[in-house]
Amino acid sequence: MEVKKDNTEDKIIDAATDVFVQKGMDGARMQEIADRAGINKALLHYYFRSKEKLFDAIFTKLIGIAFPRIGQIIFSELPFSEKLEQAVGTYLDLLIKYPFLPAFIVKEVNRDATPFFSFIERSGFSVDPIKRMLQEAMDRGEIRPMKPEHLMVNIIALCVFPFAVRPIINHVAFKGDDKALKQFLAERKDEVKSFVLKAIQPE
Amino acid sequence: MEVKKDNTEDKIIDAATDVFVQKGMDGARMQEIADRAGINKALLHYYFRSKEKLFDAIFTKLIGIAFPRIGQIIFSELPFSEKLEQAVGTYLDLLIKYPFLPAFIVKEVNRDATPFFSFIERSGFSVDPIKRMLQEAMDRGEIRPMKPEHLMVNIIALCVFPFAVRPIINHVAFKGDDKALKQFLAERKDEVKSFVLKAIQPE
DNA sequence: AAAAAATTTAACCAGGTGGTTAAATTTCGA
DNA sequence: TCGAAATTTAACCACCTGGTTAAATTTTTT
């Protein structure tokens, strides 16, 4: 049940999101954003004083989607395998909904990481609780011992990477067949879960 | 033992590589490339008629590095575990040497995939032999059965992804400590190998 | 020494960029 | 109805973009 937004600011944000995600900060044009929002350039500056300010707003919004709070899952009393299943499932649902997020974030974070850094500071995001949770699971013998940083990166890599290189996979593995690619990405949920579970199971 | 290159064309290519990798096609400026090559803009167009032609040359060169021929490994008679070890080792050495390749390719392939497509066609690159090799390893019972596309994507994801999101990992996991990040990336060789091997072992 | 190739200089171009301004007009809430 | 806010129009700005040109100069090759 989506809320109907028809005020100008939201129209601008929607249009700017589309354009920035597709073209990136460097490739985006204020005129195109104005056109897509159905307004003119003057009004664009009436709402957001500069391209940079507008981009920051969009970037912050999108990074907030890509770095969701997963506290409830982490702090639940479920066994690790079920935490993993929930986390991977939730995250892949999100990626299927926003398939262009990974490429956008890779692009912009490598261009200028400071907006990302300030988001992290503002949001208070930290990996420490996740690391602690993993360490405890290892101590309980639910997971084989390994550096938690590697496990975290591995899980995220398996989820995110296929979306970041979508055009490559689509062409090389599926010869441009969009249906097959979509099917493949849908399968990732089970694939990542079982792949990780086997990889971390103790002796 | 690097070959000393001091002719202008190579100076241009080196400079253009730096600038395009760092800023991308949209962010790159011909003036900056000329400055870095120690020449002027007129001479830049004397060698490469347009920005697009220069970019194509650089992109093709870099994609050729990122999609190396791994035929010798695939067609060797080694057991799969050793093939994996060799392939991952070789590829991670390459990524450590060119750490900005993944972000560059993600960026540019998502901006315009056609140069990538034409490279694939020209080079005759195909996943089919890799798929066949994996299938045979499964038939021999060396690997648990799974879709070869997923296994391929998983291995590449585990290798490449950390480099693509290097600034994020550096900040979130290592609080900006470059040494720690470097150490982490060096560990990936063993990490990916053991992670994948456990994930694919039968039963 | 002559010819050819490489390089510089410096000016120039058309077109696009983000951004601004002022005035007129429309919309909308008090 | 009145006034404020929202929106449009249209012109304008300085600056940057990729790209071109012609002539002079230097370097290299023959």
Tab-separated table of C-alpha atoms (C1' of nucleotides) in Angstrom:
chain	number	residue	atom	x	y	z
A	1	MET	CA	0.000	0.000	0.000
A	2	GLU	CA	2.016	2.925	-1.301
A	3	VAL	CA	1.256	6.424	-0.173
A	4	LYS	CA	0.303	8.621	-3.119
A	5	LYS	CA	2.776	11.488	-3.345
A	6	ASP	CA	1.999	14.355	-5.642
A	7	ASN	CA	3.639	17.311	-3.987
A	8	THR	CA	6.486	18.909	-5.864
A	9	GLU	CA	9.270	18.038	-3.472
A	10	ASP	CA	8.489	14.354	-3.729
A	11	LYS	CA	8.208	14.575	-7.495
A	12	ILE	CA	11.666	16.127	-7.541
A	13	ILE	CA	13.079	13.483	-5.236
A	14	ASP	CA	11.609	10.687	-7.328
A	15	ALA	CA	12.937	12.177	-10.551
A	16	ALA	CA	16.344	12.938	-9.057
A	17	THR	CA	16.565	9.402	-7.701
A	18	ASP	CA	15.935	7.955	-11.134
A	19	VAL	CA	18.442	10.189	-12.862
A	20	PHE	CA	21.196	9.995	-10.250
A	21	VAL	CA	20.897	6.219	-9.961
A	22	GLN	CA	21.013	5.798	-13.724
A	23	LYS	CA	23.677	8.364	-14.602
A	24	GLY	CA	25.531	8.982	-11.356
A	25	MET	CA	26.469	12.381	-9.970
A	26	ASP	CA	28.795	13.200	-12.882
A	27	GLY	CA	26.471	12.037	-15.626
A	28	ALA	CA	23.265	13.491	-14.185
A	29	ARG	CA	21.900	16.754	-15.579
A	30	MET	CA	19.746	19.155	-13.609
A	31	GLN	CA	17.695	19.835	-16.724
A	32	GLU	CA	16.819	16.162	-17.077
A	33	ILE	CA	15.767	15.973	-13.444
A	34	ALA	CA	13.560	19.022	-13.881
A	35	ASP	CA	12.035	17.585	-17.049
A	36	ARG	CA	11.271	14.248	-15.414
A	37	ALA	CA	9.729	15.967	-12.420
A	38	GLY	CA	7.548	17.952	-14.826
A	39	ILE	CA	8.888	21.289	-13.603
A	40	ASN	CA	11.544	23.762	-14.683
A	41	LYS	CA	15.099	24.323	-13.591
A	42	ALA	CA	14.302	27.473	-11.642
A	43	LEU	CA	11.897	25.620	-9.410
A	44	LEU	CA	14.457	22.891	-8.896
A	45	HIS	CA	16.800	25.446	-7.379
A	46	TYR	CA	13.898	26.912	-5.471
A	47	TYR	CA	13.628	23.636	-3.556
A	48	PHE	CA	17.224	22.403	-3.522
A	49	ARG	CA	19.763	25.150	-3.786
A	50	SER	CA	22.368	23.176	-5.701
A	51	LYS	CA	23.049	19.936	-7.517
A	52	GLU	CA	25.297	18.865	-4.685
A	53	LYS	CA	22.614	19.421	-2.047
A	54	LEU	CA	20.090	17.528	-4.131
A	55	PHE	CA	22.516	14.689	-4.671
A	56	ASP	CA	23.316	14.503	-0.980
A	57	ALA	CA	19.630	14.181	-0.198
A	58	ILE	CA	19.205	11.336	-2.674
A	59	PHE	CA	22.415	9.604	-1.699
A	60	THR	CA	21.572	9.717	1.980
A	61	LYS	CA	18.107	8.364	1.303
A	62	LEU	CA	19.444	5.490	-0.771
A	63	ILE	CA	22.291	4.586	1.551
A	64	GLY	CA	19.713	4.445	4.313
A	65	ILE	CA	17.877	1.807	2.312
A	66	ALA	CA	21.042	-0.156	1.536
A	67	PHE	CA	22.249	-0.162	5.155
A	68	PRO	CA	19.097	-1.236	6.910
A	69	ARG	CA	18.828	-1.769	10.601
A	70	ILE	CA	18.985	-5.484	11.196
A	71	GLY	CA	18.998	-5.209	14.970
A	72	GLN	CA	15.895	-7.286	15.539
A	73	ILE	CA	17.401	-10.194	13.671
A	74	ILE	CA	20.799	-9.946	15.313
A	75	PHE	CA	19.501	-9.636	18.854
A	76	SER	CA	16.900	-12.343	18.558
A	77	GLU	CA	17.451	-15.650	20.326
A	78	LEU	CA	17.250	-17.683	17.148
A	79	PRO	CA	20.010	-20.105	16.207
A	80	PHE	CA	22.501	-18.636	13.795
A	81	SER	CA	21.240	-20.583	10.812
A	82	GLU	CA	17.831	-18.977	11.174
A	83	LYS	CA	19.289	-15.540	11.709
A	84	LEU	CA	21.216	-16.021	8.488
A	85	GLU	CA	18.143	-17.202	6.662
A	86	GLN	CA	16.137	-14.193	7.785
A	87	ALA	CA	18.884	-11.664	7.115
A	88	VAL	CA	19.714	-12.987	3.659
A	89	GLY	CA	16.053	-13.312	2.756
A	90	THR	CA	15.206	-9.788	3.850
A	91	TYR	CA	18.219	-8.315	2.132
A	92	LEU	CA	17.706	-10.098	-1.156
A	93	ASP	CA	14.074	-9.023	-1.212
A	94	LEU	CA	15.318	-5.483	-0.850
A	95	LEU	CA	17.869	-5.901	-3.638
A	96	ILE	CA	15.275	-7.331	-5.987
A	97	LYS	CA	13.148	-4.272	-5.229
A	98	TYR	CA	16.072	-1.867	-5.785
A	99	PRO	CA	18.310	-3.759	-8.207
A	100	PHE	CA	20.301	-0.683	-9.190
A	101	LEU	CA	21.348	0.223	-5.656
A	102	PRO	CA	24.588	-1.796	-5.599
A	103	ALA	CA	26.025	-0.325	-8.798
A	104	PHE	CA	25.018	3.159	-7.703
A	105	ILE	CA	26.688	2.843	-4.316
A	106	VAL	CA	29.841	1.254	-5.714
A	107	LYS	CA	30.037	4.068	-8.234
A	108	GLU	CA	29.497	6.961	-5.853
A	109	VAL	CA	31.439	5.611	-2.908
A	110	ASN	CA	34.475	5.199	-5.126
A	111	ARG	CA	34.029	8.685	-6.533
A	112	ASP	CA	33.712	10.411	-3.165
A	113	ALA	CA	33.352	8.479	0.055
A	114	THR	CA	32.812	11.428	2.384
A	115	PRO	CA	28.987	11.547	2.088
A	116	PHE	CA	28.976	7.868	2.968
A	117	PHE	CA	31.254	8.414	5.946
A	118	SER	CA	29.100	11.183	7.350
A	119	PHE	CA	26.023	9.009	6.959
A	120	ILE	CA	27.673	6.271	8.974
A	121	GLU	CA	28.618	8.722	11.697
A	122	ARG	CA	25.166	10.292	11.772
A	123	SER	CA	23.341	6.976	11.838
A	124	GLY	CA	25.542	5.477	14.505
A	125	PHE	CA	25.888	2.352	12.424
A	126	SER	CA	28.490	-0.054	13.754
A	127	VAL	CA	29.669	-3.543	12.904
A	128	ASP	CA	30.625	-4.301	16.486
A	129	PRO	CA	27.315	-5.866	17.553
A	130	ILE	CA	27.340	-8.039	14.453
A	131	LYS	CA	30.892	-9.098	15.158
A	132	ARG	CA	29.963	-9.915	18.750
A	133	MET	CA	26.992	-11.955	17.607
A	134	LEU	CA	29.152	-13.945	15.206
A	135	GLN	CA	31.809	-14.463	17.849
A	136	GLU	CA	29.227	-15.820	20.264
A	137	ALA	CA	27.890	-18.206	17.638
A	138	MET	CA	31.418	-19.434	17.129
A	139	ASP	CA	31.961	-19.830	20.851
A	140	ARG	CA	28.785	-21.903	21.033
A	141	GLY	CA	30.145	-24.071	18.236
A	142	GLU	CA	27.370	-23.167	15.816
A	143	ILE	CA	29.891	-21.822	13.325
A	144	ARG	CA	33.422	-22.907	12.605
A	145	PRO	CA	35.938	-20.368	13.825
A	146	MET	CA	36.932	-17.698	11.333
A	147	LYS	CA	37.519	-13.964	11.274
A	148	PRO	CA	34.102	-12.308	11.531
A	149	GLU	CA	35.110	-9.610	9.048
A	150	HIS	CA	35.609	-12.227	6.366
A	151	LEU	CA	32.308	-13.901	7.103
A	152	MET	CA	30.441	-10.608	6.972
A	153	VAL	CA	32.087	-9.591	3.718
A	154	ASN	CA	31.465	-13.032	2.239
A	155	ILE	CA	27.756	-12.969	2.978
A	156	ILE	CA	27.286	-9.455	1.689
A	157	ALA	CA	29.389	-10.179	-1.388
A	158	LEU	CA	27.255	-13.194	-2.290
A	159	CYS	CA	24.087	-11.136	-1.936
A	160	VAL	CA	25.133	-7.861	-3.521
A	161	PHE	CA	27.697	-8.671	-6.204
A	162	PRO	CA	25.354	-10.251	-8.769
A	163	PHE	CA	23.297	-7.066	-8.803
A	164	ALA	CA	26.341	-4.845	-9.212
A	165	VAL	CA	27.474	-6.754	-12.305
A	166	ARG	CA	24.010	-7.527	-13.590
A	167	PRO	CA	24.726	-6.486	-17.190
A	168	ILE	CA	27.759	-8.770	-17.307
A	169	ILE	CA	25.944	-11.789	-15.930
A	170	ASN	CA	22.999	-11.130	-18.182
A	171	HIS	CA	25.194	-11.139	-21.265
A	172	VAL	CA	27.870	-13.694	-20.461
A	173	ALA	CA	25.860	-16.302	-18.614
A	174	PHE	CA	22.391	-15.820	-20.095
A	175	LYS	CA	23.051	-14.327	-23.520
A	176	GLY	CA	20.782	-11.380	-22.821
A	177	ASP	CA	17.792	-13.418	-21.683
A	178	ASP	CA	16.214	-11.107	-19.072
A	179	LYS	CA	13.811	-13.786	-17.878
A	180	ALA	CA	16.645	-16.179	-17.168
A	181	LEU	CA	18.547	-13.483	-15.294
A	182	LYS	CA	15.525	-12.642	-13.187
A	183	GLN	CA	15.073	-16.301	-12.380
A	184	PHE	CA	18.738	-16.565	-11.475
A	185	LEU	CA	18.562	-13.602	-9.104
A	186	ALA	CA	15.442	-15.024	-7.484
A	187	GLU	CA	17.311	-18.265	-6.849
A	188	ARG	CA	20.072	-16.399	-5.028
A	189	LYS	CA	18.088	-16.421	-1.794
A	190	ASP	CA	18.310	-20.189	-1.401
A	191	GLU	CA	21.703	-20.346	-3.058
A	192	VAL	CA	23.390	-17.896	-0.696
A	193	LYS	CA	21.788	-19.467	2.346
A	194	SER	CA	22.870	-23.021	1.580
A	195	PHE	CA	26.275	-21.965	0.267
A	196	VAL	CA	27.091	-20.014	3.421
A	197	LEU	CA	25.649	-22.621	5.758
A	198	LYS	CA	27.830	-25.345	4.284
A	199	ALA	CA	30.856	-23.066	4.305
A	200	ILE	CA	30.574	-22.237	7.990
A	201	GLN	CA	29.472	-25.536	9.451
A	202	PRO	CA	31.891	-26.759	12.092
A	203	GLU	CA	33.806	-29.942	11.323
B	1	MET	CA	61.039	-6.095	-14.598
B	2	GLU	CA	58.977	-3.373	-16.167
B	3	VAL	CA	59.739	-2.190	-19.663
B	4	LYS	CA	60.612	1.493	-19.724
B	5	LYS	CA	58.045	3.289	-21.859
B	6	ASP	CA	58.780	6.836	-22.811
B	7	ASN	CA	57.059	7.263	-26.150
B	8	THR	CA	54.149	9.644	-26.197
B	9	GLU	CA	51.433	7.147	-27.008
B	10	ASP	CA	52.267	5.095	-23.952
B	11	LYS	CA	52.486	8.188	-21.790
B	12	ILE	CA	49.004	9.109	-22.958
B	13	ILE	CA	47.673	5.633	-22.325
B	14	ASP	CA	49.152	5.564	-18.832
B	15	ALA	CA	47.741	8.978	-17.993
B	16	ALA	CA	44.347	8.190	-19.502
B	17	THR	CA	44.210	4.933	-17.582
B	18	ASP	CA	44.818	6.740	-14.300
B	19	VAL	CA	42.239	9.425	-14.981
B	20	PHE	CA	39.524	7.187	-16.436
B	21	VAL	CA	39.906	4.627	-13.647
B	22	GLN	CA	39.755	7.309	-10.996
B	23	LYS	CA	37.024	9.533	-12.447
B	24	GLY	CA	35.192	7.333	-14.930
B	25	MET	CA	34.215	8.333	-18.461
B	26	ASP	CA	31.837	11.080	-17.286
B	27	GLY	CA	34.148	12.550	-14.674
B	28	ALA	CA	37.333	12.395	-16.733
B	29	ARG	CA	38.621	15.535	-18.445
B	30	MET	CA	40.775	15.533	-21.554
B	31	GLN	CA	42.757	18.448	-20.158
B	32	GLU	CA	43.692	16.472	-17.069
B	33	ILE	CA	44.810	13.522	-19.178
B	34	ALA	CA	46.950	15.820	-21.302
B	35	ASP	CA	48.455	17.457	-18.212
B	36	ARG	CA	49.317	14.128	-16.630
B	37	ALA	CA	50.869	12.880	-19.830
B	38	GLY	CA	52.957	16.054	-19.891
B	39	ILE	CA	51.588	17.138	-23.262
B	40	ASN	CA	48.889	19.473	-24.537
B	41	LYS	CA	45.347	18.855	-25.639
B	42	ALA	CA	46.119	19.320	-29.324
B	43	LEU	CA	48.584	16.467	-29.259
B	44	LEU	CA	46.078	14.314	-27.429
B	45	HIS	CA	43.711	14.643	-30.366
B	46	TYR	CA	46.635	14.123	-32.721
B	47	TYR	CA	46.970	10.589	-31.317
B	48	PHE	CA	43.395	9.727	-30.355
B	49	ARG	CA	40.800	11.570	-32.334
B	50	SER	CA	38.194	11.784	-29.582
B	51	LYS	CA	37.549	11.173	-25.927
B	52	GLU	CA	35.354	8.230	-26.824
B	53	LYS	CA	38.064	6.582	-28.920
B	54	LEU	CA	40.604	7.094	-26.141
B	55	PHE	CA	38.205	5.696	-23.574
B	56	ASP	CA	37.468	2.672	-25.724
B	57	ALA	CA	41.168	1.941	-25.970
B	58	ILE	CA	41.616	2.135	-22.205
B	59	PHE	CA	38.442	0.218	-21.422
B	60	THR	CA	39.330	-2.579	-23.813
B	61	LYS	CA	42.810	-2.801	-22.359
B	62	LEU	CA	41.496	-2.995	-18.790
B	63	ILE	CA	38.688	-5.433	-19.493
B	64	GLY	CA	41.295	-7.627	-21.122
B	65	ILE	CA	43.159	-7.661	-17.836
B	66	ALA	CA	40.033	-8.328	-15.789
B	67	PHE	CA	38.852	-11.212	-18.001
B	68	PRO	CA	42.036	-13.175	-18.289
B	69	ARG	CA	42.386	-16.401	-20.137
B	70	ILE	CA	42.295	-19.162	-17.577
B	71	GLY	CA	42.297	-21.966	-20.122
B	72	GLN	CA	45.458	-23.629	-18.874
B	73	ILE	CA	43.993	-23.998	-15.416
B	74	ILE	CA	40.616	-25.215	-16.607
B	75	PHE	CA	41.937	-27.767	-19.032
B	76	SER	CA	44.611	-29.159	-16.749
B	77	GLU	CA	44.137	-32.589	-15.231
B	78	LEU	CA	44.347	-31.334	-11.658
B	79	PRO	CA	41.615	-32.159	-9.149
B	80	PHE	CA	39.063	-29.393	-8.793
B	81	SER	CA	40.328	-28.228	-5.432
B	82	GLU	CA	43.712	-27.449	-6.947
B	83	LYS	CA	42.186	-25.785	-9.968
B	84	LEU	CA	40.242	-23.574	-7.593
B	85	GLU	CA	43.325	-22.813	-5.563
B	86	GLN	CA	45.279	-21.803	-8.637
B	87	ALA	CA	42.469	-19.776	-10.191
B	88	VAL	CA	41.637	-17.880	-7.007
B	89	GLY	CA	45.289	-17.302	-6.224
B	90	THR	CA	46.070	-15.969	-9.681
B	91	TYR	CA	43.013	-13.776	-9.763
B	92	LEU	CA	43.535	-12.273	-6.335
B	93	ASP	CA	47.138	-11.492	-7.176
B	94	LEU	CA	45.825	-9.622	-10.161
B	95	LEU	CA	43.246	-7.740	-8.094
B	96	ILE	CA	45.847	-6.716	-5.546
B	97	LYS	CA	47.918	-5.381	-8.424
B	98	TYR	CA	44.940	-3.525	-9.951
B	99	PRO	CA	42.705	-2.826	-6.950
B	100	PHE	CA	40.630	-0.210	-8.753
B	101	LEU	CA	39.621	-2.451	-11.639
B	102	PRO	CA	36.416	-3.810	-10.046
B	103	ALA	CA	34.921	-0.420	-9.220
B	104	PHE	CA	35.850	0.897	-12.655
B	105	ILE	CA	34.248	-1.997	-14.466
B	106	VAL	CA	31.107	-1.937	-12.335
B	107	LYS	CA	30.806	1.772	-12.994
B	108	GLU	CA	31.335	1.696	-16.731
B	109	VAL	CA	29.448	-1.498	-17.485
B	110	ASN	CA	26.404	-0.070	-15.749
B	111	ARG	CA	26.757	3.205	-17.647
B	112	ASP	CA	27.063	1.626	-21.075
B	113	ALA	CA	27.505	-2.097	-21.547
B	114	THR	CA	28.021	-2.091	-25.309
B	115	PRO	CA	31.841	-1.708	-25.240
B	116	PHE	CA	31.938	-4.669	-22.902
B	117	PHE	CA	29.681	-6.706	-25.154
B	118	SER	CA	31.793	-6.054	-28.209
B	119	PHE	CA	34.908	-7.038	-26.288
B	120	ILE	CA	33.351	-10.350	-25.369
B	121	GLU	CA	32.383	-10.990	-28.973
B	122	ARG	CA	35.814	-10.005	-30.280
B	123	SER	CA	37.702	-12.078	-27.738
B	124	GLY	CA	35.522	-15.138	-28.200
B	125	PHE	CA	35.218	-15.453	-24.435
B	126	SER	CA	32.668	-18.040	-23.337
B	127	VAL	CA	31.549	-19.545	-20.048
B	128	ASP	CA	30.654	-22.856	-21.646
B	129	PRO	CA	34.019	-24.582	-21.121
B	130	ILE	CA	34.009	-23.487	-17.489
B	131	LYS	CA	30.484	-24.772	-17.049
B	132	ARG	CA	31.472	-28.089	-18.637
B	133	MET	CA	34.486	-28.383	-16.354
B	134	LEU	CA	32.331	-27.765	-13.294
B	135	GLN	CA	29.721	-30.227	-14.487
B	136	GLU	CA	32.344	-32.917	-14.935
B	137	ALA	CA	33.710	-32.291	-11.449
B	138	MET	CA	30.187	-32.726	-10.122
B	139	ASP	CA	29.712	-35.917	-12.104
B	140	ARG	CA	32.927	-37.251	-10.631
B	141	GLY	CA	31.582	-36.408	-7.176
B	142	GLU	CA	34.320	-33.902	-6.424
B	143	ILE	CA	31.744	-31.149	-5.927
B	144	ARG	CA	28.238	-31.352	-4.577
B	145	PRO	CA	25.688	-30.789	-7.317
B	146	MET	CA	24.613	-27.215	-7.873
B	147	LYS	CA	23.938	-24.874	-10.760
B	148	PRO	CA	27.318	-23.989	-12.257
B	149	GLU	CA	26.213	-20.388	-12.844
B	150	HIS	CA	25.751	-19.894	-9.120
B	151	LEU	CA	29.091	-21.437	-8.286
B	152	MET	CA	30.881	-19.268	-10.831
B	153	VAL	CA	29.183	-16.113	-9.603
B	154	ASN	CA	29.866	-17.052	-5.987
B	155	ILE	CA	33.581	-17.519	-6.520
B	156	ILE	CA	33.953	-14.325	-8.508
B	157	ALA	CA	31.850	-12.396	-6.011
B	158	LEU	CA	34.022	-13.504	-3.106
B	159	CYS	CA	37.151	-12.445	-4.980
B	160	VAL	CA	36.021	-9.206	-6.560
B	161	PHE	CA	33.453	-7.637	-4.248
B	162	PRO	CA	35.797	-6.553	-1.439
B	163	PHE	CA	37.791	-4.514	-3.939
B	164	ALA	CA	34.693	-2.903	-5.399
B	165	VAL	CA	33.568	-1.661	-1.974
B	166	ARG	CA	37.045	-1.070	-0.628
B	167	PRO	CA	36.279	2.388	0.803
B	168	ILE	CA	33.283	1.013	2.707
B	169	ILE	CA	35.175	-1.891	4.203
B	170	ASN	CA	38.087	0.355	5.041
B	171	HIS	CA	35.870	2.721	6.976
B	172	VAL	CA	33.241	0.458	8.515
B	173	ALA	CA	35.337	-2.553	9.409
B	174	PHE	CA	38.771	-1.033	9.911
B	175	LYS	CA	38.052	2.589	10.872
B	176	GLY	CA	40.247	3.908	8.079
B	177	ASP	CA	43.295	1.825	8.938
B	178	ASP	CA	44.851	1.237	5.508
B	179	LYS	CA	47.328	-1.301	6.825
B	180	ALA	CA	44.558	-3.406	8.322
B	181	LEU	CA	42.609	-3.264	5.054
B	182	LYS	CA	45.633	-4.345	3.062
B	183	GLN	CA	46.188	-7.219	5.457
B	184	PHE	CA	42.522	-8.171	5.133
B	185	LEU	CA	42.670	-8.205	1.344
B	186	ALA	CA	45.842	-10.287	1.427
B	187	GLU	CA	44.031	-12.826	3.602
B	188	ARG	CA	41.284	-13.181	1.029
B	189	LYS	CA	43.288	-15.695	-0.968
B	190	ASP	CA	43.152	-18.341	1.756
B	191	GLU	CA	39.752	-17.189	2.933
B	192	VAL	CA	38.015	-17.572	-0.420
B	193	LYS	CA	39.673	-20.902	-1.088
B	194	SER	CA	38.681	-22.485	2.201
B	195	PHE	CA	35.211	-20.903	2.199
B	196	VAL	CA	34.396	-22.198	-1.259
B	197	LEU	CA	35.934	-25.609	-0.675
B	198	LYS	CA	33.779	-26.176	2.407
B	199	ALA	CA	30.721	-24.842	0.628
B	200	ILE	CA	31.017	-27.217	-2.295
B	201	GLN	CA	32.208	-30.386	-0.625
B	202	PRO	CA	29.823	-33.259	-1.264
B	203	GLU	CA	27.729	-34.608	1.610
C	1	DA	C1'	70.997	18.923	-45.620
C	2	DA	C1'	66.430	17.907	-46.728
C	3	DA	C1'	62.196	15.854	-45.638
C	4	DA	C1'	59.027	14.015	-42.561
C	5	DA	C1'	57.086	13.468	-38.242
C	6	DA	C1'	56.193	15.051	-33.697
C	7	DT	C1'	55.028	18.761	-30.716
C	8	DT	C1'	53.843	23.323	-29.201
C	9	DT	C1'	51.430	27.556	-29.110
C	10	DA	C1'	47.486	30.073	-28.910
C	11	DA	C1'	43.535	31.293	-30.404
C	12	DC	C1'	39.082	29.892	-31.390
C	13	DC	C1'	34.426	27.435	-31.675
C	14	DA	C1'	29.719	25.857	-30.650
C	15	DG	C1'	27.439	23.875	-27.213
C	16	DG	C1'	26.515	22.525	-22.656
C	17	DT	C1'	27.021	23.175	-17.568
C	18	DG	C1'	25.109	24.696	-13.001
C	19	DG	C1'	23.232	28.573	-11.373
C	20	DT	C1'	20.762	33.253	-10.980
C	21	DT	C1'	17.544	36.805	-11.582
C	22	DA	C1'	13.319	39.532	-12.007
C	23	DA	C1'	8.947	39.785	-13.199
C	24	DA	C1'	4.618	37.791	-14.144
C	25	DT	C1'	1.311	34.369	-13.121
C	26	DT	C1'	-1.079	30.824	-10.816
C	27	DT	C1'	-2.473	28.369	-6.710
C	28	DC	C1'	-4.092	28.112	-2.274
C	29	DG	C1'	-4.857	28.914	2.552
C	30	DA	C1'	-6.340	32.435	6.049
D	1	DT	C1'	-10.982	38.523	-0.813
D	2	DC	C1'	-6.362	39.182	0.196
D	3	DG	C1'	-1.784	37.921	0.677
D	4	DA	C1'	1.578	34.583	0.721
D	5	DA	C1'	3.550	30.756	-1.371
D	6	DA	C1'	4.337	28.159	-5.424
D	7	DT	C1'	5.397	28.093	-10.186
D	8	DT	C1'	6.508	29.724	-14.747
D	9	DT	C1'	8.855	32.270	-18.170
D	10	DA	C1'	12.734	33.748	-20.286
D	11	DA	C1'	16.617	35.791	-20.381
D	12	DC	C1'	21.110	35.796	-18.700
D	13	DC	C1'	25.759	34.619	-16.546
D	14	DA	C1'	30.481	32.855	-16.155
D	15	DC	C1'	32.592	28.906	-16.874
D	16	DC	C1'	33.799	24.609	-18.672
D	17	DT	C1'	33.438	20.965	-22.194
D	18	DG	C1'	35.368	18.417	-26.237
D	19	DG	C1'	37.189	19.601	-30.300
D	20	DT	C1'	39.528	22.285	-34.214
D	21	DT	C1'	42.677	25.041	-36.676
D	22	DA	C1'	46.874	27.088	-38.593
D	23	DA	C1'	51.225	28.276	-38.092
D	24	DA	C1'	55.587	27.846	-36.004
D	25	DT	C1'	58.980	25.019	-33.932
D	26	DT	C1'	61.432	21.081	-32.638
D	27	DT	C1'	62.857	16.396	-33.251
D	28	DT	C1'	63.745	12.455	-35.857
D	29	DT	C1'	64.549	10.035	-40.067
D	30	DT	C1'	66.367	9.680	-44.521
